[in-house]
């Protein structure tokens, strides 16, 4: 019982810091692109009906958060994969297929200029920054850090796809770069329910405060008061 109270007290202190006067949050949306979110493009992954439903619900909640962020004047930053055939990610080639020197294959996701790289069921509004990455983390080899610092953002809500991969990598880099991070459980997903559950455990242990979409919106409102 004491341990539960301690965890509750810790969480209250964490959230109080995020809603202190003058606090400025940002929403970082990661990889909600057709090759990662459109069920017609995911057959190779063999998602179960339950996993497809969870993915659909997560995309809906991400879109809800984008709408709420705009209404609350919280900056929305879009992080997207842009695979470049002229610059293949060779270590990824090796990890997935064993051939470090292989050219980019026809099944590579989110190739620049293709329909698979397009945003799915949502899109950036005019003036909202877009950051194109070529690996997992939105911070690796991009100017995301500089954009967030220039905007004066104090803490981040990271959402998108997938929880165990690019969301995890982006959130982990954010906390290592000294931003408090919140990840809503219902605004991210993986292609396997057990993998998603494990990712949330890891995120909660080492990277982020976990919550849900409604709680994040409430935090934004409190921070704006």
Short mmCIF file of C-alpha atoms in Angstrom, two decimals:
data_model
loop_
_atom_site.label_atom_id
_atom_site.label_comp_id
_atom_site.label_asym_id
_atom_site.label_seq_id
_atom_site.Cartn_x
_atom_site.Cartn_y
_atom_site.Cartn_z
CA UNK A 1 0.00 0.00 0.00
CA UNK A 2 2.83 2.36 0.87
CA UNK A 3 4.52 1.62 -2.45
CA UNK A 4 1.32 2.52 -4.30
CA UNK A 5 1.06 5.81 -2.41
CA UNK A 6 4.70 6.57 -3.21
CA UNK A 7 4.07 6.01 -6.92
CA UNK A 8 0.98 8.19 -6.81
CA UNK A 9 2.88 10.95 -5.00
CA UNK A 10 5.68 10.76 -7.57
CA UNK A 11 3.23 11.00 -10.45
CA UNK A 12 1.53 14.01 -8.91
CA UNK A 13 4.90 15.77 -8.59
CA UNK A 14 5.79 14.89 -12.17
CA UNK A 15 2.52 16.24 -13.55
CA UNK A 16 2.66 19.34 -11.35
CA UNK A 17 5.97 20.23 -12.99
CA UNK A 18 4.39 19.97 -16.44
CA UNK A 19 1.52 22.29 -15.53
CA UNK A 20 3.49 24.96 -13.69
CA UNK A 21 2.87 28.57 -14.79
CA UNK A 22 4.51 29.36 -18.11
CA UNK A 23 5.10 25.73 -19.06
CA UNK A 24 5.05 25.20 -22.83
CA UNK A 25 4.23 21.72 -24.14
CA UNK A 26 4.52 20.37 -27.68
CA UNK A 27 2.99 17.42 -29.50
CA UNK A 28 5.37 15.27 -31.56
CA UNK A 29 3.61 13.01 -34.09
CA UNK A 30 5.77 10.15 -35.36
CA UNK A 31 5.35 8.16 -38.59
CA UNK A 32 1.57 8.02 -39.00
CA UNK A 33 2.20 7.30 -42.68
CA UNK A 34 0.41 5.03 -45.11
CA UNK A 35 3.13 2.37 -45.15
CA UNK A 36 2.87 2.10 -41.37
CA UNK A 37 -0.83 2.75 -40.73
CA UNK A 38 -2.94 1.87 -43.77
CA UNK A 39 -4.29 -1.69 -43.29
CA UNK A 40 -4.09 -2.28 -47.05
CA UNK A 41 -0.31 -1.94 -46.79
CA UNK A 42 0.23 -4.05 -43.69
CA UNK A 43 -0.74 -7.52 -44.88
CA UNK A 44 2.91 -8.63 -44.89
CA UNK A 45 2.99 -8.16 -41.11
CA UNK A 46 0.09 -10.55 -40.51
CA UNK A 47 -1.79 -8.40 -38.01
CA UNK A 48 -4.62 -10.05 -36.13
CA UNK A 49 -8.08 -8.49 -36.14
CA UNK A 50 -7.45 -7.28 -32.59
CA UNK A 51 -4.15 -5.65 -33.56
CA UNK A 52 -5.73 -3.95 -36.57
CA UNK A 53 -8.52 -2.63 -34.35
CA UNK A 54 -6.01 -1.30 -31.81
CA UNK A 55 -4.04 0.37 -34.60
CA UNK A 56 -7.18 2.01 -35.96
CA UNK A 57 -8.14 3.27 -32.51
CA UNK A 58 -4.64 4.66 -31.93
CA UNK A 59 -4.71 6.59 -35.22
CA UNK A 60 -8.09 8.04 -34.23
CA UNK A 61 -6.74 9.16 -30.86
CA UNK A 62 -3.64 10.67 -32.45
CA UNK A 63 -5.88 12.69 -34.76
CA UNK A 64 -7.92 13.77 -31.72
CA UNK A 65 -4.75 14.97 -30.02
CA UNK A 66 -3.69 16.92 -33.10
CA UNK A 67 -7.06 18.68 -33.14
CA UNK A 68 -6.88 19.38 -29.42
CA UNK A 69 -3.32 20.68 -29.66
CA UNK A 70 -4.29 23.13 -32.38
CA UNK A 71 -7.26 24.32 -30.35
CA UNK A 72 -5.03 24.83 -27.30
CA UNK A 73 -2.26 26.49 -29.36
CA UNK A 74 0.15 23.70 -28.49
CA UNK A 75 2.80 23.35 -31.22
CA UNK A 76 2.44 20.23 -33.37
CA UNK A 77 5.63 18.85 -34.88
CA UNK A 78 5.45 16.13 -37.53
CA UNK A 79 8.22 13.54 -37.73
CA UNK A 80 8.15 11.33 -40.81
CA UNK A 81 10.29 8.62 -42.31
CA UNK A 82 11.74 9.45 -45.71
CA UNK A 83 13.68 6.49 -47.09
CA UNK A 84 16.16 7.64 -49.74
CA UNK A 85 17.29 5.02 -52.29
CA UNK A 86 20.48 7.05 -52.79
CA UNK A 87 21.32 6.67 -49.09
CA UNK A 88 20.31 3.15 -48.01
CA UNK A 89 20.35 2.48 -44.28
CA UNK A 90 22.98 -0.25 -44.47
CA UNK A 91 22.94 -1.45 -40.88
CA UNK A 92 19.17 -1.89 -41.20
CA UNK A 93 19.75 -3.90 -44.40
CA UNK A 94 22.11 -6.12 -42.44
CA UNK A 95 19.76 -6.52 -39.49
CA UNK A 96 16.73 -7.38 -41.58
CA UNK A 97 18.32 -9.37 -44.41
CA UNK A 98 21.95 -10.06 -43.57
CA UNK A 99 23.35 -8.11 -46.54
CA UNK A 100 24.96 -4.86 -45.42
CA UNK A 101 25.66 -3.68 -48.98
CA UNK A 102 22.28 -4.47 -50.52
CA UNK A 103 20.53 -1.64 -52.39
CA UNK A 104 17.21 -0.41 -51.07
CA UNK A 105 14.61 -3.04 -51.91
CA UNK A 106 11.17 -2.51 -53.45
CA UNK A 107 9.44 -3.18 -50.12
CA UNK A 108 11.28 -0.43 -48.23
CA UNK A 109 8.69 1.67 -46.35
CA UNK A 110 8.06 5.35 -46.89
CA UNK A 111 10.36 5.93 -49.85
CA UNK A 112 10.61 9.64 -50.59
CA UNK A 113 8.06 10.77 -53.16
CA UNK A 114 5.90 7.64 -53.00
CA UNK A 115 2.33 7.33 -51.79
CA UNK A 116 3.49 5.11 -48.94
CA UNK A 117 5.29 8.06 -47.38
CA UNK A 118 2.10 10.15 -47.25
CA UNK A 119 0.42 10.92 -43.93
CA UNK A 120 -2.54 8.69 -43.12
CA UNK A 121 -5.92 10.12 -42.00
CA UNK A 122 -4.25 13.35 -40.91
CA UNK A 123 -1.79 15.84 -42.29
CA UNK A 124 0.28 18.83 -41.18
CA UNK A 125 -1.44 22.21 -41.31
CA UNK A 126 0.23 25.12 -43.02
CA UNK A 127 3.12 26.37 -40.92
CA UNK A 128 3.44 23.26 -38.76
CA UNK A 129 7.02 21.97 -38.91
CA UNK A 130 7.83 18.70 -40.65
CA UNK A 131 11.00 16.78 -39.83
CA UNK A 132 12.12 14.04 -42.24
CA UNK A 133 14.26 11.27 -40.75
CA UNK A 134 15.93 8.23 -42.24
CA UNK A 135 16.15 6.00 -39.17
CA UNK A 136 14.14 5.37 -36.01
CA UNK A 137 14.55 8.48 -33.87
CA UNK A 138 13.16 11.82 -34.95
CA UNK A 139 16.26 13.45 -33.46
CA UNK A 140 18.92 11.45 -35.30
CA UNK A 141 20.43 13.48 -38.12
CA UNK A 142 17.64 16.08 -38.07
CA UNK A 143 17.02 19.56 -36.69
CA UNK A 144 14.18 18.47 -34.42
CA UNK A 145 16.09 19.41 -31.27
CA UNK A 146 16.80 22.90 -32.58
CA UNK A 147 13.20 23.43 -33.68
CA UNK A 148 11.82 22.46 -30.28
CA UNK A 149 14.35 24.60 -28.42
CA UNK A 150 13.62 27.58 -30.67
CA UNK A 151 9.90 27.19 -29.96
CA UNK A 152 10.61 27.24 -26.23
CA UNK A 153 9.06 23.82 -25.61
CA UNK A 154 9.49 22.58 -22.05
CA UNK A 155 8.00 19.08 -22.33
CA UNK A 156 6.81 16.76 -25.05
CA UNK A 157 3.93 14.43 -25.73
CA UNK A 158 5.16 11.79 -28.18
CA UNK A 159 2.60 9.78 -30.16
CA UNK A 160 2.55 7.73 -33.36
CA UNK A 161 3.83 4.46 -34.77
CA UNK A 162 5.10 2.14 -33.67
CA UNK A 163 5.36 2.01 -29.89
CA UNK A 164 8.33 -0.35 -29.69
CA UNK A 165 10.31 1.24 -32.52
CA UNK A 166 10.19 4.86 -33.72
CA UNK A 167 8.00 6.18 -30.91
CA UNK A 168 10.27 4.55 -28.35
CA UNK A 169 13.45 5.80 -30.05
CA UNK A 170 12.16 9.36 -30.38
CA UNK A 171 10.84 9.50 -26.82
CA UNK A 172 14.05 8.02 -25.44
CA UNK A 173 16.21 10.57 -27.24
CA UNK A 174 13.91 13.36 -26.04
CA UNK A 175 14.31 12.44 -22.39
CA UNK A 176 18.07 12.04 -22.85
CA UNK A 177 18.11 15.55 -24.32
CA UNK A 178 16.42 16.75 -21.11
CA UNK A 179 12.76 17.03 -22.05
CA UNK A 180 10.16 15.45 -19.78
CA UNK A 181 8.08 13.13 -21.97
CA UNK A 182 4.49 11.93 -21.74
CA UNK A 183 3.31 9.01 -23.90
CA UNK A 184 -0.45 8.35 -24.05
CA UNK A 185 -1.03 4.60 -24.13
CA UNK A 186 -4.02 5.01 -26.43
CA UNK A 187 -2.20 7.17 -29.01
CA UNK A 188 0.42 4.65 -30.08
CA UNK A 189 0.34 1.03 -31.18
CA UNK A 190 2.38 -1.89 -32.47
CA UNK A 191 1.54 -4.68 -34.91
CA UNK A 192 1.37 -7.21 -32.08
CA UNK A 193 -0.54 -6.61 -28.86
CA UNK A 194 2.07 -8.32 -26.68
CA UNK A 195 4.86 -6.28 -28.28
CA UNK A 196 2.88 -3.10 -27.60
CA UNK A 197 2.32 -4.06 -23.98
CA UNK A 198 6.04 -4.74 -23.52
CA UNK A 199 6.92 -1.42 -25.17
CA UNK A 200 4.70 0.45 -22.74
CA UNK A 201 6.41 -1.27 -19.82
CA UNK A 202 9.82 -0.18 -21.12
CA UNK A 203 8.64 3.35 -21.82
CA UNK A 204 7.19 3.65 -18.33
CA UNK A 205 10.31 2.27 -16.67
CA UNK A 206 12.95 4.41 -18.34
CA UNK A 207 11.58 7.07 -20.65
CA UNK A 208 8.16 8.63 -20.05
CA UNK A 209 5.17 9.19 -17.86
CA UNK A 210 2.34 7.14 -19.32
CA UNK A 211 -1.19 8.48 -19.53
CA UNK A 212 -4.01 8.69 -22.01
CA UNK A 213 -5.33 11.18 -24.52
CA UNK A 214 -7.87 12.81 -22.20
CA UNK A 215 -5.28 13.31 -19.48
CA UNK A 216 -2.83 14.92 -21.91
CA UNK A 217 -5.46 17.37 -23.13
CA UNK A 218 -6.23 18.24 -19.51
CA UNK A 219 -2.53 18.85 -18.84
CA UNK A 220 -2.36 21.19 -21.83
CA UNK A 221 -5.35 23.14 -20.54
CA UNK A 222 -3.83 23.45 -17.07
CA UNK A 223 -0.50 24.58 -18.51
CA UNK A 224 -2.30 27.31 -20.46
CA UNK A 225 -4.07 28.75 -17.42
#
